[in-house]
mmCIF file of C-alpha atoms in Angstrom:
data_model
loop_
_atom_site.group_PDB
_atom_site.id
_atom_site.type_symbol
_atom_site.label_atom_id
_atom_site.label_comp_id
_atom_site.label_asym_id
_atom_site.label_seq_id
_atom_site.Cartn_x
_atom_site.Cartn_y
_atom_site.Cartn_z
ATOM 1 C CA MET V 1 56.846 84.288 24.411
ATOM 2 C CA LYS V 2 59.985 82.311 25.274
ATOM 3 C CA ASP V 3 58.515 81.309 28.661
ATOM 4 C CA GLN V 4 55.338 80.127 26.937
ATOM 5 C CA ILE V 5 57.342 77.944 24.539
ATOM 6 C CA ILE V 6 59.267 76.421 27.460
ATOM 7 C CA LYS V 7 56.007 75.705 29.306
ATOM 8 C CA THR V 8 54.558 74.043 26.199
ATOM 9 C CA VAL V 9 57.663 71.867 25.751
ATOM 10 C CA ILE V 10 57.586 70.841 29.425
ATOM 11 C CA LYS V 11 53.871 70.067 29.150
ATOM 12 C CA ASP V 12 54.498 67.864 26.100
ATOM 13 C CA ILE V 13 57.355 66.056 27.860
ATOM 14 C CA ILE V 14 55.137 65.349 30.873
ATOM 15 C CA LYS V 15 52.326 64.199 28.594
ATOM 16 C CA ASP V 16 54.668 61.845 26.724
ATOM 17 C CA SER V 17 56.048 60.528 30.003
ATOM 18 C CA ILE V 18 52.575 59.762 31.300
ATOM 19 C CA SER V 19 51.584 58.087 28.035
ATOM 20 C CA GLN V 20 54.505 55.667 28.365
ATOM 21 C CA THR V 21 53.582 54.458 31.858
ATOM 22 C CA GLY V 22 51.112 51.833 30.670
ATOM 23 C CA ASN V 23 49.524 50.022 27.786
ATOM 24 C CA SER V 24 45.763 50.474 28.136
ATOM 25 C CA ALA V 25 43.939 47.288 27.165
ATOM 26 C CA ILE V 26 40.349 46.058 26.943
ATOM 27 C CA VAL V 27 40.460 42.776 28.848
ATOM 28 C CA LEU V 28 37.867 40.022 29.125
ATOM 29 C CA ARG V 29 38.530 38.680 32.624
ATOM 30 C CA LYS V 30 35.742 36.106 32.567
ATOM 31 C CA VAL V 31 32.316 35.611 31.037
ATOM 32 C CA GLY V 32 30.404 38.895 31.194
ATOM 33 C CA ASP V 33 33.298 40.863 32.722
ATOM 34 C CA ILE V 34 35.160 43.384 30.544
ATOM 35 C CA VAL V 35 37.540 45.920 32.119
ATOM 36 C CA VAL V 36 40.173 48.458 31.118
ATOM 37 C CA GLU V 37 43.556 47.323 32.411
ATOM 38 C CA GLN V 38 47.124 48.573 32.168
ATOM 39 C CA ARG V 39 49.429 46.066 30.543
ATOM 40 C CA PRO V 40 53.196 46.412 29.963
ATOM 41 C CA ILE V 41 54.147 48.387 26.881
ATOM 42 C CA PRO V 42 55.420 45.754 24.411
ATOM 43 C CA ILE V 43 59.107 45.750 23.553
ATOM 44 C CA ILE V 44 60.384 44.894 20.081
ATOM 45 C CA GLU V 45 62.630 41.853 20.398
ATOM 46 C CA ASP V 46 62.294 40.476 16.844
ATOM 47 C CA SER V 47 64.141 42.643 14.318
ATOM 48 C CA HIS V 48 61.303 42.141 11.797
ATOM 49 C CA CYS V 49 58.639 43.274 14.273
ATOM 50 C CA VAL V 50 56.726 46.570 14.339
ATOM 51 C CA LYS V 51 55.022 48.502 17.141
ATOM 52 C CA ILE V 52 51.677 50.027 16.202
ATOM 53 C CA ALA V 53 49.554 52.611 18.001
ATOM 54 C CA ILE V 54 46.022 51.264 17.587
ATOM 55 C CA LYS V 55 43.527 53.784 16.184
ATOM 56 C CA ALA V 56 40.354 51.811 15.386
ATOM 57 C CA THR V 57 38.999 48.328 16.102
ATOM 58 C CA GLY V 58 35.851 46.578 14.932
ATOM 59 C CA ILE V 59 33.797 44.323 17.188
ATOM 60 C CA CYS V 60 33.529 40.806 15.757
ATOM 61 C CA GLY V 61 30.945 38.147 16.512
ATOM 62 C CA SER V 62 33.663 35.921 17.951
ATOM 63 C CA ASP V 63 34.472 38.611 20.550
ATOM 64 C CA ILE V 64 30.809 38.646 21.538
ATOM 65 C CA HIS V 65 30.785 34.853 21.775
ATOM 66 C CA TYR V 66 33.758 34.798 24.152
ATOM 67 C CA TYR V 67 32.145 37.571 26.208
ATOM 68 C CA ARG V 68 28.849 35.719 26.544
ATOM 69 C CA ASN V 69 29.922 32.070 26.560
ATOM 70 C CA GLY V 70 33.629 31.959 27.368
ATOM 71 C CA GLY V 71 34.579 29.785 24.433
ATOM 72 C CA ILE V 72 34.205 28.792 20.795
ATOM 73 C CA GLY V 73 34.697 25.107 20.068
ATOM 74 C CA LYS V 74 38.077 24.004 21.394
ATOM 75 C CA TYR V 75 39.109 27.571 22.266
ATOM 76 C CA ILE V 76 38.147 28.140 25.884
ATOM 77 C CA LEU V 77 38.807 31.269 27.938
ATOM 78 C CA LYS V 78 40.916 30.051 30.871
ATOM 79 C CA ALA V 79 42.669 33.320 31.764
ATOM 80 C CA PRO V 80 42.053 37.040 31.177
ATOM 81 C CA MET V 81 42.451 37.924 27.506
ATOM 82 C CA VAL V 82 42.719 41.172 25.555
ATOM 83 C CA LEU V 83 39.863 41.392 23.049
ATOM 84 C CA GLY V 84 39.848 42.567 19.430
ATOM 85 C CA HIS V 85 41.332 41.444 16.125
ATOM 86 C CA GLU V 86 39.918 43.869 13.527
ATOM 87 C CA SER V 87 42.317 46.773 13.909
ATOM 88 C CA SER V 88 44.271 49.490 12.168
ATOM 89 C CA GLY V 89 46.830 51.937 13.504
ATOM 90 C CA GLN V 90 49.995 53.937 12.992
ATOM 91 C CA VAL V 91 53.553 52.617 13.079
ATOM 92 C CA VAL V 92 55.468 54.169 15.991
ATOM 93 C CA GLU V 93 58.577 51.954 16.132
ATOM 94 C CA ILE V 94 60.243 49.376 13.901
ATOM 95 C CA GLY V 95 62.787 46.606 14.346
ATOM 96 C CA ASN V 96 66.286 46.935 12.908
ATOM 97 C CA ALA V 97 65.553 44.691 9.907
ATOM 98 C CA VAL V 98 62.138 46.111 8.941
ATOM 99 C CA THR V 99 61.922 47.317 5.328
ATOM 100 C CA ARG V 100 58.211 47.106 4.428
ATOM 101 C CA VAL V 101 56.957 49.972 6.606
ATOM 102 C CA LYS V 102 58.366 53.028 8.343
ATOM 103 C CA VAL V 103 57.467 55.100 11.393
ATOM 104 C CA GLY V 104 54.382 57.167 10.635
ATOM 105 C CA ASP V 105 52.823 54.726 8.164
ATOM 106 C CA ARG V 106 49.147 53.939 8.641
ATOM 107 C CA VAL V 107 48.440 50.204 8.446
ATOM 108 C CA ALA V 108 45.787 47.501 8.590
ATOM 109 C CA ILE V 109 46.833 44.607 10.816
ATOM 110 C CA GLU V 110 46.310 41.019 9.706
ATOM 111 C CA PRO V 111 45.698 39.376 13.093
ATOM 112 C CA GLY V 112 46.699 35.754 12.478
ATOM 113 C CA VAL V 113 50.373 34.740 12.322
ATOM 114 C CA PRO V 114 51.093 31.116 11.368
ATOM 115 C CA ASN V 115 53.984 28.890 12.244
ATOM 116 C CA ARG V 116 56.557 29.610 9.544
ATOM 117 C CA TYR V 117 57.577 25.922 9.398
ATOM 118 C CA SER V 118 54.236 24.121 9.097
ATOM 119 C CA ASP V 119 53.354 22.192 5.946
ATOM 120 C CA GLU V 120 50.256 24.337 5.489
ATOM 121 C CA THR V 121 52.316 27.519 5.493
ATOM 122 C CA LYS V 122 54.805 26.042 3.031
ATOM 123 C CA GLU V 123 51.905 25.063 0.768
ATOM 124 C CA GLY V 124 50.759 28.679 0.673
ATOM 125 C CA ARG V 125 47.655 28.052 2.772
ATOM 126 C CA TYR V 126 48.812 29.513 6.053
ATOM 127 C CA ASN V 127 45.233 30.173 7.187
ATOM 128 C CA LEU V 128 45.002 26.405 7.752
ATOM 129 C CA CYS V 129 48.147 26.244 9.904
ATOM 130 C CA PRO V 130 47.293 24.255 13.064
ATOM 131 C CA HIS V 131 49.701 26.402 15.070
ATOM 132 C CA MET V 132 48.210 29.753 14.046
ATOM 133 C CA ALA V 133 48.517 32.474 16.694
ATOM 134 C CA PHE V 134 45.326 34.459 16.115
ATOM 135 C CA ALA V 135 44.583 37.633 18.069
ATOM 136 C CA ALA V 136 41.851 37.357 20.714
ATOM 137 C CA THR V 137 41.695 33.573 20.418
ATOM 138 C CA PRO V 138 42.630 31.953 23.746
ATOM 139 C CA PRO V 139 45.328 32.080 24.937
ATOM 140 C CA ILE V 140 46.491 34.807 22.498
ATOM 141 C CA ASP V 141 45.818 38.439 23.427
ATOM 142 C CA GLY V 142 44.047 40.685 20.942
ATOM 143 C CA THR V 143 44.525 44.117 19.429
ATOM 144 C CA LEU V 144 42.332 46.306 21.664
ATOM 145 C CA VAL V 145 45.353 47.924 23.290
ATOM 146 C CA LYS V 146 47.256 51.184 23.044
ATOM 147 C CA TYR V 147 50.311 49.531 21.494
ATOM 148 C CA TYR V 148 50.436 46.251 19.599
ATOM 149 C CA LEU V 149 53.306 44.276 18.053
ATOM 150 C CA SER V 150 53.064 42.651 14.633
ATOM 151 C CA PRO V 151 55.492 41.110 12.132
ATOM 152 C CA GLU V 152 56.092 43.561 9.292
ATOM 153 C CA ASP V 153 54.800 41.151 6.629
ATOM 154 C CA PHE V 154 51.378 40.973 8.299
ATOM 155 C CA LEU V 155 50.781 44.687 7.857
ATOM 156 C CA VAL V 156 49.275 46.389 4.811
ATOM 157 C CA LYS V 157 49.803 50.107 4.348
ATOM 158 C CA LEU V 158 46.656 52.207 4.048
ATOM 159 C CA PRO V 159 46.717 54.554 1.038
ATOM 160 C CA ASP V 160 45.885 58.229 1.459
ATOM 161 C CA GLY V 161 42.148 58.638 1.631
ATOM 162 C CA VAL V 162 41.535 55.331 3.424
ATOM 163 C CA SER V 163 40.582 56.045 7.038
ATOM 164 C CA TYR V 164 41.544 54.075 10.136
ATOM 165 C CA GLU V 165 37.906 52.975 10.441
ATOM 166 C CA GLU V 166 38.002 51.591 6.911
ATOM 167 C CA GLY V 167 41.313 49.948 7.766
ATOM 168 C CA ALA V 168 39.650 48.146 10.673
ATOM 169 C CA CYS V 169 37.002 46.834 8.256
ATOM 170 C CA VAL V 170 39.631 45.166 6.078
ATOM 171 C CA GLU V 171 39.604 42.066 8.299
ATOM 172 C CA PRO V 172 36.008 40.951 7.570
ATOM 173 C CA LEU V 173 36.316 42.168 3.972
ATOM 174 C CA SER V 174 39.279 39.809 3.529
ATOM 175 C CA VAL V 175 36.965 36.876 4.272
ATOM 176 C CA GLY V 176 34.817 37.938 1.315
ATOM 177 C CA VAL V 177 37.896 38.332 -0.886
ATOM 178 C CA HIS V 178 39.129 34.860 0.056
ATOM 179 C CA ALA V 179 35.720 33.286 -0.611
ATOM 180 C CA ASN V 180 35.480 34.869 -4.061
ATOM 181 C CA LYS V 181 38.968 33.705 -4.972
ATOM 182 C CA LEU V 182 38.122 30.153 -3.868
ATOM 183 C CA ALA V 183 35.001 30.263 -6.049
ATOM 184 C CA GLY V 184 36.819 31.782 -9.017
ATOM 185 C CA VAL V 185 34.271 34.558 -9.522
ATOM 186 C CA HIS V 186 34.739 36.375 -12.811
ATOM 187 C CA PHE V 187 32.954 38.618 -15.286
ATOM 188 C CA GLY V 188 29.365 37.646 -16.066
ATOM 189 C CA ASN V 189 28.862 35.138 -13.246
ATOM 190 C CA ARG V 190 25.422 34.676 -11.691
ATOM 191 C CA VAL V 191 25.961 34.728 -7.916
ATOM 192 C CA VAL V 192 23.624 34.009 -5.000
ATOM 193 C CA VAL V 193 24.437 35.016 -1.415
ATOM 194 C CA LEU V 194 22.441 33.211 1.263
ATOM 195 C CA GLY V 195 22.502 35.324 4.427
ATOM 196 C CA ALA V 196 22.859 39.105 4.312
ATOM 197 C CA GLY V 197 24.754 39.562 7.541
ATOM 198 C CA LEU V 198 28.095 41.357 7.615
ATOM 199 C CA VAL V 199 30.149 38.657 5.889
ATOM 200 C CA GLY V 200 27.384 37.986 3.366
ATOM 201 C CA LEU V 201 27.148 41.670 2.451
ATOM 202 C CA LEU V 202 30.888 41.984 1.968
ATOM 203 C CA THR V 203 31.127 38.729 0.013
ATOM 204 C CA GLY V 204 28.419 39.915 -2.362
ATOM 205 C CA ALA V 205 30.097 43.301 -2.737
ATOM 206 C CA VAL V 206 33.383 41.626 -3.658
ATOM 207 C CA ALA V 207 31.577 39.403 -6.178
ATOM 208 C CA ARG V 208 30.255 42.512 -7.941
ATOM 209 C CA ALA V 209 33.726 44.077 -7.836
ATOM 210 C CA PHE V 210 35.127 40.893 -9.416
ATOM 211 C CA GLY V 211 32.672 41.211 -12.297
ATOM 212 C CA ALA V 212 29.549 39.201 -11.367
ATOM 213 C CA SER V 213 26.607 40.356 -13.479
ATOM 214 C CA ASP V 214 23.936 39.184 -11.022
ATOM 215 C CA VAL V 215 24.200 39.107 -7.230
ATOM 216 C CA VAL V 216 21.064 37.870 -5.475
ATOM 217 C CA PHE V 217 20.942 38.357 -1.705
ATOM 218 C CA VAL V 218 18.596 36.082 0.252
ATOM 219 C CA ASP V 219 17.645 36.621 3.886
ATOM 220 C CA VAL V 220 14.617 36.579 6.206
ATOM 221 C CA PHE V 221 15.003 40.172 7.442
ATOM 222 C CA ASP V 222 13.917 43.046 5.208
ATOM 223 C CA ASN V 223 16.258 45.552 6.903
ATOM 224 C CA ARG V 224 19.252 43.404 5.921
ATOM 225 C CA LEU V 225 17.992 43.107 2.363
ATOM 226 C CA ASP V 226 17.504 46.861 2.158
ATOM 227 C CA ARG V 227 21.103 47.336 3.218
ATOM 228 C CA ALA V 228 22.273 44.846 0.576
ATOM 229 C CA LYS V 229 21.528 47.471 -2.072
ATOM 230 C CA ASP V 230 24.651 49.302 -0.849
ATOM 231 C CA PHE V 231 26.721 46.139 -1.323
ATOM 232 C CA GLY V 232 26.203 45.268 -4.966
ATOM 233 C CA ALA V 233 22.786 43.595 -4.896
ATOM 234 C CA THR V 234 21.077 43.294 -8.262
ATOM 235 C CA HIS V 235 18.174 41.398 -6.658
ATOM 236 C CA THR V 236 17.041 40.728 -3.088
ATOM 237 C CA PHE V 237 14.635 38.111 -1.852
ATOM 238 C CA ASN V 238 12.968 37.436 1.514
ATOM 239 C CA ALA V 239 12.832 33.673 2.029
ATOM 240 C CA SER V 240 10.640 33.636 5.154
ATOM 241 C CA LYS V 241 8.435 30.547 5.468
ATOM 242 C CA LEU V 242 9.680 28.963 2.243
ATOM 243 C CA SER V 243 11.029 25.452 1.906
ATOM 244 C CA ALA V 244 14.474 24.929 0.439
ATOM 245 C CA GLN V 245 13.005 23.888 -2.890
ATOM 246 C CA GLU V 246 10.612 26.845 -2.993
ATOM 247 C CA LEU V 247 13.505 29.190 -2.240
ATOM 248 C CA ALA V 248 15.576 27.634 -5.017
ATOM 249 C CA ASP V 249 12.670 27.975 -7.475
ATOM 250 C CA GLU V 250 12.144 31.645 -6.623
ATOM 251 C CA VAL V 251 15.820 32.473 -6.991
ATOM 252 C CA LYS V 252 15.986 30.640 -10.309
ATOM 253 C CA GLU V 253 13.109 32.794 -11.529
ATOM 254 C CA LEU V 254 14.982 35.947 -10.475
ATOM 255 C CA LEU V 255 17.918 34.746 -12.557
ATOM 256 C CA GLY V 256 15.788 34.441 -15.681
ATOM 257 C CA GLY V 257 15.231 30.718 -15.350
ATOM 258 C CA GLN V 258 18.908 29.959 -14.783
ATOM 259 C CA ASN V 259 20.558 28.442 -11.752
ATOM 260 C CA ALA V 260 23.517 30.197 -10.127
ATOM 261 C CA ASP V 261 27.079 29.733 -11.283
ATOM 262 C CA ILE V 262 28.265 30.362 -7.738
ATOM 263 C CA VAL V 263 26.508 30.280 -4.372
ATOM 264 C CA PHE V 264 27.952 31.690 -1.151
ATOM 265 C CA GLU V 265 26.251 30.218 1.909
ATOM 266 C CA CYS V 266 26.808 32.747 4.686
ATOM 267 C CA SER V 267 24.157 31.829 7.258
ATOM 268 C CA GLY V 268 25.055 28.328 8.424
ATOM 269 C CA ALA V 269 21.323 27.478 8.554
ATOM 270 C CA ASP V 270 20.374 23.958 7.487
ATOM 271 C CA ALA V 271 17.623 25.191 5.148
ATOM 272 C CA CYS V 272 19.979 27.609 3.410
ATOM 273 C CA ILE V 273 22.645 24.958 2.930
ATOM 274 C CA ASP V 274 20.068 22.687 1.329
ATOM 275 C CA ALA V 275 18.677 25.520 -0.809
ATOM 276 C CA GLY V 276 22.170 26.547 -1.870
ATOM 277 C CA LEU V 277 22.874 23.103 -3.262
ATOM 278 C CA LYS V 278 19.584 23.138 -5.128
ATOM 279 C CA VAL V 279 20.109 26.556 -6.712
ATOM 280 C CA THR V 280 23.672 25.836 -7.876
ATOM 281 C CA LYS V 281 23.870 24.900 -11.550
ATOM 282 C CA ALA V 282 25.309 21.644 -12.835
ATOM 283 C CA GLY V 283 29.067 22.016 -12.703
ATOM 284 C CA GLY V 284 28.722 25.096 -10.499
ATOM 285 C CA THR V 285 30.322 25.970 -7.191
ATOM 286 C CA MET V 286 29.022 26.518 -3.681
ATOM 287 C CA VAL V 287 31.278 28.006 -0.993
ATOM 288 C CA GLN V 288 30.330 27.322 2.612
ATOM 289 C CA ILE V 289 31.261 30.363 4.703
ATOM 290 C CA GLY V 290 28.580 30.363 7.421
ATOM 291 C CA MET V 291 29.243 28.501 10.649
ATOM 292 C CA GLY V 292 26.180 26.596 11.826
ATOM 293 C CA LYS V 293 25.793 23.344 13.707
ATOM 294 C CA ASN V 294 28.675 20.886 13.750
ATOM 295 C CA TYR V 295 26.530 18.380 11.858
ATOM 296 C CA THR V 296 23.822 18.964 9.283
ATOM 297 C CA SER V 297 21.801 16.986 6.724
ATOM 298 C CA PHE V 298 21.568 17.735 3.025
ATOM 299 C CA SER V 299 21.119 15.912 -0.272
ATOM 300 C CA ILE V 300 24.504 14.579 -1.300
ATOM 301 C CA ALA V 301 22.848 13.615 -4.584
ATOM 302 C CA GLU V 302 22.760 17.311 -5.488
ATOM 303 C CA VAL V 303 26.542 17.449 -5.195
ATOM 304 C CA SER V 304 27.375 14.246 -7.046
ATOM 305 C CA GLY V 305 24.530 14.397 -9.584
ATOM 306 C CA LYS V 306 25.490 17.920 -10.672
ATOM 307 C CA GLU V 307 29.207 17.258 -10.436
ATOM 308 C CA MET V 308 29.352 20.538 -8.551
ATOM 309 C CA LYS V 309 32.052 21.802 -6.233
ATOM 310 C CA LEU V 310 31.333 22.259 -2.527
ATOM 311 C CA ILE V 311 34.172 24.268 -0.969
ATOM 312 C CA GLY V 312 34.857 25.169 2.640
ATOM 313 C CA CYS V 313 36.139 28.650 3.464
ATOM 314 C CA PHE V 314 38.221 29.620 6.498
ATOM 315 C CA ARG V 315 39.386 33.188 7.172
ATOM 316 C CA TYR V 316 41.856 34.467 4.524
ATOM 317 C CA SER V 317 45.318 33.759 3.203
ATOM 318 C CA PHE V 318 48.183 35.248 1.210
ATOM 319 C CA GLY V 319 47.270 38.396 -0.706
ATOM 320 C CA ASP V 320 43.696 38.658 0.571
ATOM 321 C CA TYR V 321 44.402 41.535 2.966
ATOM 322 C CA ARG V 322 46.360 43.403 0.312
ATOM 323 C CA ASP V 323 43.569 42.980 -2.234
ATOM 324 C CA ALA V 324 40.919 44.003 0.289
ATOM 325 C CA VAL V 325 42.756 47.285 0.888
ATOM 326 C CA LYS V 326 42.895 47.846 -2.878
ATOM 327 C CA LEU V 327 39.144 47.308 -3.176
ATOM 328 C CA VAL V 328 38.511 49.918 -0.463
ATOM 329 C CA ALA V 329 41.030 52.409 -1.865
ATOM 330 C CA SER V 330 39.568 52.121 -5.375
ATOM 331 C CA GLY V 331 36.025 52.645 -4.114
ATOM 332 C CA LYS V 332 34.892 49.304 -5.533
ATOM 333 C CA VAL V 333 33.739 48.215 -2.066
ATOM 334 C CA ASN V 334 32.307 50.810 0.306
ATOM 335 C CA VAL V 335 33.007 49.438 3.783
ATOM 336 C CA LYS V 336 31.910 52.732 5.362
ATOM 337 C CA ALA V 337 28.339 51.669 4.613
ATOM 338 C CA MET V 338 28.640 48.821 7.100
ATOM 339 C CA ILE V 339 29.693 50.998 10.066
ATOM 340 C CA THR V 340 26.529 51.617 12.067
ATOM 341 C CA HIS V 341 27.850 52.499 15.542
ATOM 342 C CA ARG V 342 30.930 53.976 17.217
ATOM 343 C CA PHE V 343 32.205 53.958 20.803
ATOM 344 C CA LYS V 344 35.251 55.413 22.529
ATOM 345 C CA PHE V 345 37.953 53.055 23.817
ATOM 346 C CA GLU V 346 37.064 53.658 27.456
ATOM 347 C CA ASP V 347 33.460 52.702 26.685
ATOM 348 C CA ALA V 348 34.338 49.349 25.104
ATOM 349 C CA GLY V 349 32.379 47.411 27.715
ATOM 350 C CA LYS V 350 29.279 49.432 26.856
ATOM 351 C CA ALA V 351 29.938 48.776 23.170
ATOM 352 C CA TYR V 352 29.850 45.008 23.657
ATOM 353 C CA ASP V 353 26.675 45.211 25.721
ATOM 354 C CA PHE V 354 25.089 47.459 23.089
ATOM 355 C CA ASN V 355 25.906 44.974 20.319
ATOM 356 C CA ILE V 356 24.250 42.182 22.267
ATOM 357 C CA ALA V 357 21.142 44.238 23.089
ATOM 358 C CA HIS V 358 20.726 45.619 19.547
ATOM 359 C CA VAL V 359 21.796 42.680 17.420
ATOM 360 C CA GLY V 360 19.111 43.366 14.834
ATOM 361 C CA GLU V 361 20.320 46.883 14.039
ATOM 362 C CA VAL V 362 24.094 46.576 14.419
ATOM 363 C CA VAL V 363 26.167 45.735 11.356
ATOM 364 C CA LYS V 364 29.605 46.880 12.495
ATOM 365 C CA THR V 365 30.581 48.745 15.637
ATOM 366 C CA ILE V 366 33.936 50.548 15.698
ATOM 367 C CA ILE V 367 35.857 51.289 18.892
ATOM 368 C CA THR V 368 38.055 54.334 18.381
ATOM 369 C CA GLY V 369 41.442 54.778 20.040
ATOM 370 C CA PRO V 370 43.002 54.666 22.495
ATOM 371 C CA ALA V 371 46.056 56.170 20.799
#
């Protein structure tokens, strides 16, 4: 018995020794080329920094864009880059000054860290900081690694009962939280969501959680609209082959002859932007979340004539991650319903290819591990 215990201890020591020899990472070397590489294990040098063993990571559309095209706008892939920014994990080491988390805590990782001295950060809108270091945005490496470093104040602890997979879904959910806060959604609001993709679904779900009485999802794919029923939809509408005005008229009818208090445009399509302006009530609000063409045409008379608000939305800011975790923990938003596929860490390359080949059926793919 004693010999067996010794053998087990030795085996564990060897296993731990091997695990510390490298930091497995999913690296995009160039367009169309994803590999597993060994990177140095990160060392905590900032006393407020935390080392996390990554447990789950979601694949984002931006990752796919870098994989296929090598760039998004001004961010161009010029050197190999670790992918991933929707991650959760477990704290394995903390800096000397860390007080917010401890070793063993399970956390969601907010992946964008601003410059602490920019005007935008001081104004409380750090998501707009021009010096933001955002994971998996060239030249910043992402979170698809065995061990990742983060400042302690960009981590949110996951309550008991919230899985690592759900923790990885907090990143896109935070976009929906931020959009709803910008719009000021409250009890009794009539809300329209144009585009029932991932962000649209989550934005609508948050609107219902914030008290909206009506949430109308509009899309051109019936399978997306069917899924919207799991994300707070009170009505769904297929807008195929309709003009912007026809779409607006149909939605108004669904709302009992009333226009929407708040519209979330989540597609970026010209027709939806135009329709969104038309379906917003006088004095109402439209939040533009979807990223379409750099330039588009719409009736500015709708904006000025209705004295409506047209608000841009970019990522998330202070408190959004924390509130997103609360929504998941309370069961008010079921992010598990958006997870359609799972892949192991070593199969990450296959996961990206699968997402591209099955874009119509994938909502969210989770890569598990490696830790």
